[in-house]
XYZ file of C-alpha atoms in Angstrom:
611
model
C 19.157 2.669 24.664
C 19.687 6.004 23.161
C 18.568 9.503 24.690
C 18.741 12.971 23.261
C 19.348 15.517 25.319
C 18.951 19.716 26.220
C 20.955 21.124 28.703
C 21.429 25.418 29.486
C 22.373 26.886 32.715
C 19.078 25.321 34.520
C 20.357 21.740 32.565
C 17.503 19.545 30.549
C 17.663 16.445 29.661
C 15.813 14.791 27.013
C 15.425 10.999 25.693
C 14.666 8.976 22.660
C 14.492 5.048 22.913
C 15.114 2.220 20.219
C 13.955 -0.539 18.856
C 13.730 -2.409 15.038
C 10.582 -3.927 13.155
C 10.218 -5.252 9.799
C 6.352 -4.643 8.128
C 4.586 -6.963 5.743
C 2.403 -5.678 3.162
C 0.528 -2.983 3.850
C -3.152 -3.195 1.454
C -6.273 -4.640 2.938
C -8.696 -5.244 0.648
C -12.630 -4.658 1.428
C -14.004 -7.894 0.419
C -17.036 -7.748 -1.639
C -17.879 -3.523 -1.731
C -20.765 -3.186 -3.511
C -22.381 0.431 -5.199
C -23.901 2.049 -2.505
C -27.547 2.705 -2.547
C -29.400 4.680 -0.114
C -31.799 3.671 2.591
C -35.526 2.839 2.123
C -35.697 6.437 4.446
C -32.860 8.303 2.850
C -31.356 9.731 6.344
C -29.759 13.036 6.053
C -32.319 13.969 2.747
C -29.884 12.099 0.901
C -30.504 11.694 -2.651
C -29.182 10.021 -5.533
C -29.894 11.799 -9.421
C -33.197 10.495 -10.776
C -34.396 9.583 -7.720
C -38.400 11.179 -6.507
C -37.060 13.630 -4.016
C -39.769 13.965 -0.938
C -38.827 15.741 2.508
C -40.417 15.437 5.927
C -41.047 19.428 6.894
C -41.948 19.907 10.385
C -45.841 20.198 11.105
C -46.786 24.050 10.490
C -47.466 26.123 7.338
C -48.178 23.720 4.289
C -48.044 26.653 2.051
C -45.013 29.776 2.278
C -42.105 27.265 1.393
C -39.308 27.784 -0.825
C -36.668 25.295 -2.705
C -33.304 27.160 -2.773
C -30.128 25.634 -4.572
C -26.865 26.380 -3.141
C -26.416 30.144 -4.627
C -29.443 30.944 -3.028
C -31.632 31.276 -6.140
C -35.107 30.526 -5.242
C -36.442 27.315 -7.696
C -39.603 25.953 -7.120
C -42.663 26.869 -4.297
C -43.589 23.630 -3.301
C -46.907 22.829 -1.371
C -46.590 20.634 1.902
C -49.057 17.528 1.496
C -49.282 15.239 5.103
C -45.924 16.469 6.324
C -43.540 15.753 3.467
C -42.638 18.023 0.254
C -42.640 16.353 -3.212
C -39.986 18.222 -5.059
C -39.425 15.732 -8.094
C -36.241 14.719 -9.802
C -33.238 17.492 -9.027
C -30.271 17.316 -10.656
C -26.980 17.092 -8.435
C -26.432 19.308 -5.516
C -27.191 20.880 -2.474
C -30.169 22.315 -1.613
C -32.502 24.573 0.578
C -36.017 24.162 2.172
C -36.996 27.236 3.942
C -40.673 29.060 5.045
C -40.373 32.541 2.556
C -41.846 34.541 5.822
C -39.143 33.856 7.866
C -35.963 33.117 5.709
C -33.229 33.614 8.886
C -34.781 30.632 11.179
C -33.635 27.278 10.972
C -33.501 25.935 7.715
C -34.131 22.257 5.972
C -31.231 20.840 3.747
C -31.101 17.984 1.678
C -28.108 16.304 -1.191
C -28.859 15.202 -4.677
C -25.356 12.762 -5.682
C -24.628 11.347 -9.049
C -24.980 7.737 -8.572
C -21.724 5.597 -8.223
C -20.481 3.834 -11.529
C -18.566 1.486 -9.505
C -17.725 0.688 -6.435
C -15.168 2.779 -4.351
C -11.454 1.228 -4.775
C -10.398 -0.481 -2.001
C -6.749 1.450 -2.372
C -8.806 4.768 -2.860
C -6.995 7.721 -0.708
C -10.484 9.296 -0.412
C -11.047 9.156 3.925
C -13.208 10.663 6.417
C -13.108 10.865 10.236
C -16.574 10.088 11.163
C -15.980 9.301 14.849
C -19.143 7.191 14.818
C -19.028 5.743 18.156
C -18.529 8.594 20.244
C -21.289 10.771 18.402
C -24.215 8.537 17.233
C -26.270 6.170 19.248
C -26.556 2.722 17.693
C -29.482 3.166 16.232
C -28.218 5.998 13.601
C -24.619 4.085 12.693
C -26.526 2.689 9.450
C -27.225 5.808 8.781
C -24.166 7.184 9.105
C -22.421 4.452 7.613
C -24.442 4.651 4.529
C -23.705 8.409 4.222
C -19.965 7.531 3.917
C -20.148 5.118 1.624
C -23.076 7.012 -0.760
C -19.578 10.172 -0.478
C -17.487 7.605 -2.447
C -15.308 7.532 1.106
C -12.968 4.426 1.329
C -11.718 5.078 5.023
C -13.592 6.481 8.305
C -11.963 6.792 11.093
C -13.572 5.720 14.159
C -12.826 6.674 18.583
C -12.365 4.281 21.326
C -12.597 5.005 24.482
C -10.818 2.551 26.739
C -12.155 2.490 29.899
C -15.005 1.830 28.331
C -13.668 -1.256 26.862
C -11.830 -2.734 29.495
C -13.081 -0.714 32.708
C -10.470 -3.352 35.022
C -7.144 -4.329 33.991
C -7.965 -7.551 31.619
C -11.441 -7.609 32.159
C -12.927 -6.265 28.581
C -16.365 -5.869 28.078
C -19.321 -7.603 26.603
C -20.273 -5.951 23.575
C -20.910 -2.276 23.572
C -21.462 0.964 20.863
C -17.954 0.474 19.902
C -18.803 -3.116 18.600
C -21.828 -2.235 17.008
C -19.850 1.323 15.383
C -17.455 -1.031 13.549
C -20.174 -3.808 12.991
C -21.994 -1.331 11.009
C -19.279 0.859 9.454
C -17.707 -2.842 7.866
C -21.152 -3.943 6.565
C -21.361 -0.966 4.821
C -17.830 -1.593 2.698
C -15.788 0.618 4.954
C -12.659 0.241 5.885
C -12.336 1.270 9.191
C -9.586 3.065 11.686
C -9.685 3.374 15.125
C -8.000 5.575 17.756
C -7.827 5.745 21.104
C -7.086 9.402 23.834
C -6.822 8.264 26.848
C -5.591 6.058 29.612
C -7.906 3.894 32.436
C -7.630 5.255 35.959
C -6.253 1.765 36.640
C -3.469 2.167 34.225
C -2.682 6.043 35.365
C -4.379 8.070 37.479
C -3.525 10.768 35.058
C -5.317 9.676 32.531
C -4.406 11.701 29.570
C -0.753 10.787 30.108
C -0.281 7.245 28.264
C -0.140 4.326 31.049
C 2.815 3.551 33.476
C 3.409 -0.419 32.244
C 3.445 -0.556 29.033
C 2.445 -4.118 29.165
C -1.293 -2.531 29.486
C -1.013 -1.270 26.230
C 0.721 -3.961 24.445
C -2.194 -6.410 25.922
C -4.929 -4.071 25.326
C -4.121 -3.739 21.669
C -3.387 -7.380 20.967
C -6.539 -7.934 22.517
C -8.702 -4.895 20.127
C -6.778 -6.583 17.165
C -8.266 -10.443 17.931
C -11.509 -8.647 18.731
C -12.641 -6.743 15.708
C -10.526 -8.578 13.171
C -12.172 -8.664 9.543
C -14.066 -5.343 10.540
C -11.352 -2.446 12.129
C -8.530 -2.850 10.121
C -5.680 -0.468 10.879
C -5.176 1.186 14.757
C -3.674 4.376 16.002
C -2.559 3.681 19.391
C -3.095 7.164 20.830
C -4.042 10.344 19.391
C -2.062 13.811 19.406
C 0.246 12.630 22.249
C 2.392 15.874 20.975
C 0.336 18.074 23.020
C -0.610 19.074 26.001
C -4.542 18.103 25.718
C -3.315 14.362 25.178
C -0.509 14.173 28.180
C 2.021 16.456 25.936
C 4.851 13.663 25.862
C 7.932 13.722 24.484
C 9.005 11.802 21.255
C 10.790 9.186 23.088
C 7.657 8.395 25.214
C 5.588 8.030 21.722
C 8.466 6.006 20.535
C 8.225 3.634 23.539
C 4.410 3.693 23.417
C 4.596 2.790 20.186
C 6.564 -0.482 19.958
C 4.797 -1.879 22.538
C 1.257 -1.142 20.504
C 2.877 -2.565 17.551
C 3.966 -5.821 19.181
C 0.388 -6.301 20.656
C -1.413 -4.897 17.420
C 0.547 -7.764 15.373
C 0.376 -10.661 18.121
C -3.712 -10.196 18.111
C -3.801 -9.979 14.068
C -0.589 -10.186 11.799
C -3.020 -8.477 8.847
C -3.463 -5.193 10.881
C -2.434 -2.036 10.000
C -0.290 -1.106 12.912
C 0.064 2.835 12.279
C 2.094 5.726 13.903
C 0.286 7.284 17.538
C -0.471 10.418 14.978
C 0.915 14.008 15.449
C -0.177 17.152 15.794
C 2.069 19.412 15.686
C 4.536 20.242 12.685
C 7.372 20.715 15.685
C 10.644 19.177 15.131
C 11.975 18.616 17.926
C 9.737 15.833 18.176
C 10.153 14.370 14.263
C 14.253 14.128 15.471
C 13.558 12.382 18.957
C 11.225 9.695 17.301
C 13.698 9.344 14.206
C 16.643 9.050 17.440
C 14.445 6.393 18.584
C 14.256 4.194 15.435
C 10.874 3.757 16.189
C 10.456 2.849 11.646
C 10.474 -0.951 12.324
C 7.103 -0.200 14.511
C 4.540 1.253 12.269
C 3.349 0.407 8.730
C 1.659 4.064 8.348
C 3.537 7.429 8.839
C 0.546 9.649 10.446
C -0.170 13.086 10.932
C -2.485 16.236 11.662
C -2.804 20.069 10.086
C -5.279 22.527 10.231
C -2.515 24.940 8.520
C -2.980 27.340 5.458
C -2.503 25.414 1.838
C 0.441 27.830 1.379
C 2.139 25.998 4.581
C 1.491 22.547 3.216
C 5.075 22.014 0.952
C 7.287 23.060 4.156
C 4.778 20.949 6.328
C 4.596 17.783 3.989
C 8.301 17.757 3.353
C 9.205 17.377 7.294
C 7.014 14.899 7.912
C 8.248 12.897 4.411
C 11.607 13.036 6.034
C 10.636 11.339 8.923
C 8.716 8.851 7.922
C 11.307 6.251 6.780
C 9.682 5.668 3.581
C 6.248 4.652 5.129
C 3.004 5.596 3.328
C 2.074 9.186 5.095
C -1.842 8.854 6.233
C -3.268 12.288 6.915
C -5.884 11.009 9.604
C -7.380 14.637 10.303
C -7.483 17.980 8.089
C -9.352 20.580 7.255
C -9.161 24.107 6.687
C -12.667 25.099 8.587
C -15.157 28.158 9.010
C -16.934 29.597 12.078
C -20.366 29.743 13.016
C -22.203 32.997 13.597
C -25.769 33.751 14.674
C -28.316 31.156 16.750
C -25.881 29.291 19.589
C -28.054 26.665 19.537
C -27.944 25.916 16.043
C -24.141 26.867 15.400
C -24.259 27.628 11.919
C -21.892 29.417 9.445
C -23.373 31.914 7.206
C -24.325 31.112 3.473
C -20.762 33.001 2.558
C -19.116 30.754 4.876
C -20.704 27.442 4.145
C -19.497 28.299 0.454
C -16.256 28.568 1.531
C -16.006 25.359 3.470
C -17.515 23.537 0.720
C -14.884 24.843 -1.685
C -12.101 23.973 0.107
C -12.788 20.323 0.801
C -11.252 19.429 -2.787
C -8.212 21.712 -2.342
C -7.285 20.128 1.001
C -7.838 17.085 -0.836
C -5.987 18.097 -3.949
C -2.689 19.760 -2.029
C -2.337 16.565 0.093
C -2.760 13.868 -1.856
C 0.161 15.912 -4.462
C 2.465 16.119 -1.515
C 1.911 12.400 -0.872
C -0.518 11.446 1.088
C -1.495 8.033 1.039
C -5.349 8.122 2.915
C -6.438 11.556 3.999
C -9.238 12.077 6.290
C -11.293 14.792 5.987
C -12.318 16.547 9.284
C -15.182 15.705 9.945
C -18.281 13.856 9.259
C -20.747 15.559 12.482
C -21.878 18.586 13.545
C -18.514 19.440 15.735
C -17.499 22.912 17.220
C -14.576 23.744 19.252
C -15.394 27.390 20.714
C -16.666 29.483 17.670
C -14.823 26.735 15.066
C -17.456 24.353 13.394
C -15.765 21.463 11.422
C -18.927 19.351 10.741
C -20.020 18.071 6.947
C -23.230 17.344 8.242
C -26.238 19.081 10.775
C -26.876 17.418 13.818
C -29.997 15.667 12.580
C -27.531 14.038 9.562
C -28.809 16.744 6.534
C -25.778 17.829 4.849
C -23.752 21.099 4.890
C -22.777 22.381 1.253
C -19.238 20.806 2.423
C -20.605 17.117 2.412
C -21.904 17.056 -1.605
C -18.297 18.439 -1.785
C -16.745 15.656 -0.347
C -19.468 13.261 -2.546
C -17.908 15.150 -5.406
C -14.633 14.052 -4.329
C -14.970 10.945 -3.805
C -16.547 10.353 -7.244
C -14.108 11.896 -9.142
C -11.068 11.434 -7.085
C -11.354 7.638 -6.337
C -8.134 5.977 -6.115
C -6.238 8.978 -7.051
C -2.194 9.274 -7.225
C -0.397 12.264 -8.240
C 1.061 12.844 -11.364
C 2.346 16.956 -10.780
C 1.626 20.396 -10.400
C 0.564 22.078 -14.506
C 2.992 25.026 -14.822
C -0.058 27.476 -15.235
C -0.784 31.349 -14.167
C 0.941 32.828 -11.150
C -2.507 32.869 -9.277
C -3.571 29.467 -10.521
C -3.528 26.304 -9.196
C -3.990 22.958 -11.004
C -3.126 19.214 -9.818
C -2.972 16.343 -12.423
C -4.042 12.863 -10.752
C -3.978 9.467 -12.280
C -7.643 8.056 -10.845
C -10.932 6.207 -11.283
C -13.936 8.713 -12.125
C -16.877 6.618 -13.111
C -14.842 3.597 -12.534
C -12.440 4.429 -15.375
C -8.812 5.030 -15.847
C -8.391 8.686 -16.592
C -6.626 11.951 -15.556
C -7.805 14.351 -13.457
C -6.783 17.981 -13.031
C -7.715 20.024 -9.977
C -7.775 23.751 -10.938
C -9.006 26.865 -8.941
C -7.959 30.346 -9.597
C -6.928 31.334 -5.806
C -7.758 35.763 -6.077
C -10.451 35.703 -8.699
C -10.876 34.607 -12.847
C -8.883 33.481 -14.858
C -8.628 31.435 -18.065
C -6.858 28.440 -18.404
C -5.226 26.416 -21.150
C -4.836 23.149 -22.101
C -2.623 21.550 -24.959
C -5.556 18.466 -24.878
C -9.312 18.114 -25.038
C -11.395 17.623 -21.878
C -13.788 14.969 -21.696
C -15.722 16.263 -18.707
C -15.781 19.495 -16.525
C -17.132 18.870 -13.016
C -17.939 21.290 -10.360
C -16.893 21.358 -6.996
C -20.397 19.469 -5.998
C -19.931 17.511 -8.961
C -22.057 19.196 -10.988
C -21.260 18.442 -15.023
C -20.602 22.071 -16.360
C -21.010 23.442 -19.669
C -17.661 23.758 -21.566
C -16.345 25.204 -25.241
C -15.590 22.219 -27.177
C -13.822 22.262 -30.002
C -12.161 19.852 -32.483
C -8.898 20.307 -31.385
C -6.494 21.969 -28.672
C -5.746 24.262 -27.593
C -8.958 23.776 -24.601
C -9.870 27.081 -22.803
C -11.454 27.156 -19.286
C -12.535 29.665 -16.902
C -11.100 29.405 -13.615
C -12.905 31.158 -10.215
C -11.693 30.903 -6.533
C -14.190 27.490 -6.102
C -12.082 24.428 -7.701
C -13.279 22.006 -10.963
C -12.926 18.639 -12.193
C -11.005 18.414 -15.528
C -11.397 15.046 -17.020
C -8.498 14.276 -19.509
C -7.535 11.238 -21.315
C -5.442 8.425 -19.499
C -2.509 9.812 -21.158
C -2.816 13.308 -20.906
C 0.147 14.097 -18.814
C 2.581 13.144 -22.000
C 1.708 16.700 -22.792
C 1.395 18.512 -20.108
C 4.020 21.120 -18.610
C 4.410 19.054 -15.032
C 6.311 20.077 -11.586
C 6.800 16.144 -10.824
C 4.984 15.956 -7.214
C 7.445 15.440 -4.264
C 9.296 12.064 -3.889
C 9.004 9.841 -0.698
C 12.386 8.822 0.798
C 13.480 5.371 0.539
C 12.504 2.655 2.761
C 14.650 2.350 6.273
C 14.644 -1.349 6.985
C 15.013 -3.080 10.452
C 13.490 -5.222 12.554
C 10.736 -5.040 15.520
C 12.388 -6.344 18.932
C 10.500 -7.367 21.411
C 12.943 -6.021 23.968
C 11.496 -1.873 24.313
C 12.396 0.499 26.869
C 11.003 3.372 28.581
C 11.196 6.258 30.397
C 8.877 7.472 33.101
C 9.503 10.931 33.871
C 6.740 12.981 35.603
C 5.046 15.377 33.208
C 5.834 18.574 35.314
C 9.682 17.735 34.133
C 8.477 17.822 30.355
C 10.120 20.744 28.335
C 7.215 19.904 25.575
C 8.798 22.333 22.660
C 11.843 20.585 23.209
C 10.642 17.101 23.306
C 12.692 17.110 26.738
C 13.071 16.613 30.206
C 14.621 18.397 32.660
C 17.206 17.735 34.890
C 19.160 19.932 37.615
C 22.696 20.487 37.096
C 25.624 19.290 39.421
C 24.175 16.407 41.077
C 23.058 13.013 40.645
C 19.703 12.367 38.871
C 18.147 8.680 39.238
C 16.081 8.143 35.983
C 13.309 5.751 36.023
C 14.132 3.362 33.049
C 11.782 0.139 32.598
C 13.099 -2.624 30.278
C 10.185 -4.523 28.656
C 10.859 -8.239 26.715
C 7.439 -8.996 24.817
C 9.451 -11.756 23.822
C 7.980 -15.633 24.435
C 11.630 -16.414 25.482
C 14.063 -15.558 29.008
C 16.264 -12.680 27.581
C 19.977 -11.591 28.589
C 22.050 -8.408 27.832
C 24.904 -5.846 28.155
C 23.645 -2.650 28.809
C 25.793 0.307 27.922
C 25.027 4.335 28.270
C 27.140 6.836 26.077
C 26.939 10.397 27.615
C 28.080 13.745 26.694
C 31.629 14.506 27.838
C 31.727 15.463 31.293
C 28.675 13.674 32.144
C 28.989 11.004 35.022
C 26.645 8.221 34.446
C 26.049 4.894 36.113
C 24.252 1.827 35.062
C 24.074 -2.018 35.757
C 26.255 -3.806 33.148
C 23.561 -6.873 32.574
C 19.839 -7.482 32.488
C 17.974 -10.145 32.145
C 13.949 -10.150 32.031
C 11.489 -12.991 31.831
C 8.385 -14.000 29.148
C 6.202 -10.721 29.403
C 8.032 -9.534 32.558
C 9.778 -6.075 32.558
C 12.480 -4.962 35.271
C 13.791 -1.374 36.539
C 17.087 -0.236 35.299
C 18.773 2.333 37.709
C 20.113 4.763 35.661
C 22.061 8.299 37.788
C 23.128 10.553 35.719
C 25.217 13.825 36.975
C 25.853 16.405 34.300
C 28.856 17.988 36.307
C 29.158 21.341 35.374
C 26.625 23.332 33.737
C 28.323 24.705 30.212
C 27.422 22.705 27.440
C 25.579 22.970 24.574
C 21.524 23.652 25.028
C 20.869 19.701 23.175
C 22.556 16.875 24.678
C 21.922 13.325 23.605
C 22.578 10.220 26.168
């Protein structure tokens, strides 16, 4: 057992625990996807090109009604005929309804999408956190379900709640909205994650702390993974235990936590994606205590948050690579978002705002996908606020924001994307080169934005396609041969290039992941159960008085189907007095207390200690 530690005049201690797994492979295919096509009702005034597009307008004025596309500009005056508008074929993109006489009230919105040439690659990056469960009743999942799938999204992530689930300690409930969430987010060709906040009363009365045995968790996961098998296919055991909203534990506690999710995820279903209890904070203090942990051998996904600026995402990325012992880095929420102003009931950004949520969506996806990002998931699929922050793609009745025909965009012409570098271009420009799918295709595909203003940018080969950031084919120069000019503007493009385009293009080769740390996952894990108040959180520590003994509640765990024996041994910082039994031995399943004292003696020392 191995624990870091922090000690100043006031003395704090801090720990990180161990343990080894080896993962199998990682890929889970979606059986059967098919192309997407909407539903008989087209929820959300969803809308694929050269479809009849007809709106339901509440009752009211029939005449006064204007079609606006996304810039505003007013297209069409359409009549209202038995409650619905008939507004013919419209190319791709987003779009207004609103009454002329009163052009600041609540507003109608409806998506036109290009139509899928193929079906979404299983091993597409492309991800959305749709938290289905917890914000739609059952009877909107299809719905929602097909709205992911019509975006070209591969992944959605999903919530649990898990008192919910198993409201007594291993009594789990008949089926329930979670069931029917990942029922209908699997029949629509989804791959689904799930993710849990939040501990039973039964298993802590503080429930946002994780729970005291973790024998509850390992059983509650192995459990989940038997259950939804075939339809949730990779877990987060707990979400943004980093911070104080989620129990703010330490890194050793989310390496404990951890292996013993692992160990259950993989008893209930080998094939699951067992991934890191995700971060949210870029702090490293905790990155070292779960590195000091070896927690690698217990996760097949590296996972992380941000919400930063895209200037912050190289220093970000490149901690996070370092700790991730050479595990595919899933970016399971991000999002650069906008604030509402106006109506509180509606909670709505402006037009100006809208614009600019819609045209970041491909840079977020663009900057961390080139730093190496595996799956990242958008944030988010609903109508969601946090004080004056709204982070929602969609309206609460399902109609999209601009932001959502974004994310259809990239999903169409970002599907199964991998980087290939960063084009050596202007000082204010910015343009990513991805091997990927469009149309169902091998090609190349630059991302390129122009982040104060316009610019012109030039290529040494011929595009095949320029796409908008709602996927919208623009006009573009063509010529004969190179060089290929393009105007740049704040709101990013689509540059299709031939599948060997990047022979001649000036590249800044995207960052490299770190090589694979092997070990193997023990079924022996240990833990520490400190009480919260004794957290230093920006330390990942704990704190301990100095000059007298300390008992430290240790709990030795064997997951093991087997009677297990051992030496135990502490190694503590010189001066430190430290006394612990020199054997254990635990039973099948069982876990015993190991009475650990510690005394730091006297109080010098450095400000992190390690035991």
């Amino acid at each position: 057992m191995q624990m870091r530690s922090t000690r100043s005049w006031f003395s704090t201690l801090w720990f990180r625990l161990l343990a080894f797994p080896m993962v199998g492979g990682l890929l889970l295919l979606a059986a059967g996807r098919e192309i997407p096509k909407p539903l008989a009702d087209h929820p959300g005034n969803i809308f694929l090109e050269g479809e009849e597009v007809t709106v339901t307008v509440p009752s009211g004025p029939t005449t006064g009604w204007q079609l606006l596309d996304v810039t505003g500009e007013v297209l069409a005056e359409p009549e209202v005929r038995d409650g619905r508008v008939a507004l013919g074929r419209l190319p791709v993109g987003f779009y207004k309804l609103r009454l002329k006489a009163a052009p600041g009230t609540n507003w109608i919105s409806l998506g036109v999408l290009a139509p899928l040439s193929a079906a979404t690659p299983p091993s597409s990056p492309i991800a959305l956190d749709v938290a289905a469960a917890w914000f739609y009743p059952p009877e909107k999942l299809e719905a929602v379900a097909s709205l992911c799938a019509l975006a070209g999204v591969n992944w959605v992530r999903d919530r649990l709640t898990w008192a919910q689930m198993e409201p007594q300690r291993g009594q789990f409930s008949v089926t329930n909205q979670y069931d029917a969430a990942a029922r209908a987010q699997a029949e629509a060709g989804l791959q689904v994650l799930q993710v849990l906040h939040a501990s039973p009363a039964w298993a802590n009365p503080d429930r946002k702390r994780f729970p005291l045995d973790l024998r509850d968790v390992y059983r509650f996961h192995r459990e989940m993974a038997r259950r939804w098998a075939g339809q949730v296919r990779a877990f987060e055991p707990w979400n943004e235990a980093d911070i104080a909203m989620f129990g703010g534990h330490t890194g050793s506690e989310m390496a404990s936590l951890q292996k013993a999710a692992y160990l259950g995820l993989k008893a209930g279903n080998p094939d699951v994606i067992a991934c890191l209890n995700v971060f949210a904070t870029h702090r490293r203090a905790h990155l070292e205590d779960l590195q000091a942990n070896a927690t690698w051998p217990y996760f097949d996904t590296f996972n992380l948050h941000h919400y930063e600026a895209f200037e912050q995402y190289p220093s970000l990325y490149a901690d996070f690579r370092g700790a991730s012992a050479g595990r595919p880095l899933w970016v399971t929420e991000c999002a650069l978002p906008v604030k509402w102003a106006g109506d509180a009931q509606l909670q709505e950004p402006t037009d100006a705002d809208l614009s600019v949520q819609a045209e970041r969506v491909a840079k977020t996806f663009a900057l961390s996908l080139h730093e190496g990002s595996a799956a990242t998931f958008y944030f988010l699929l609903p109508h969601y606020v946090e004080g004056q922050t709204q982070f929602g793609s969609v309206r609460r009745d399902l109609t999209p924001r601009p932001a959502y025909v974004a994310l259809a965009a990239v999903g169409r012409w970002l599907a199964d994307a991998r980087p290939r570098g960063r084009l050596r271009s202007g000082p204010t420009q910015q343009a990513y080169l991805f091997d990927a799918k469009p149309d169902g295709k091998r090609s190349q595909v630059l991302v390129a934005w122009d982040t104060t203003g316009e610019s012109t940018l030039t290529l040494p080969v011929l595009a095949e396609a320029v796409v908008d950031h709602f996927g919208r084919r623009r006009q573009f120069l063509g010529s004969n041969a190179p060089p290929q000019r393009l105007t740049l503007g704040t709101a990013p493009i689509f540059i299709v290039l031939a599948a060997d385009a990047a022979q001649t293009l000036d590249l800044v080769s995207p960052p490299v992941a770190p090589d694979r740390l092997l070990g193997f996952a023990s079924p022996i894990v240990l833990q520490s159960l400190w009480p919260e108040a004794q957290v230093v959180l920006n330390k990942s520590a704990y704190r301990l008085a100095s000059g007298k003994a300390e008992h430290i509640p240790v709990w030795a765990y064997n997951f093991g189907s087997n009677q297990v024996r051992g030496r135990l041994q502490v190694t503590a910082p010189v001066g430190w007095a430290c006394a612990l039994p020199e054997t254990v031995e635990i039973a099948p399943g069982g876990r015993t207390q190991l009475p650990l004292t510690v005394n730091t003696g006297d109080p010098r020392g450095q400000l992190v200690e390690t035991l």
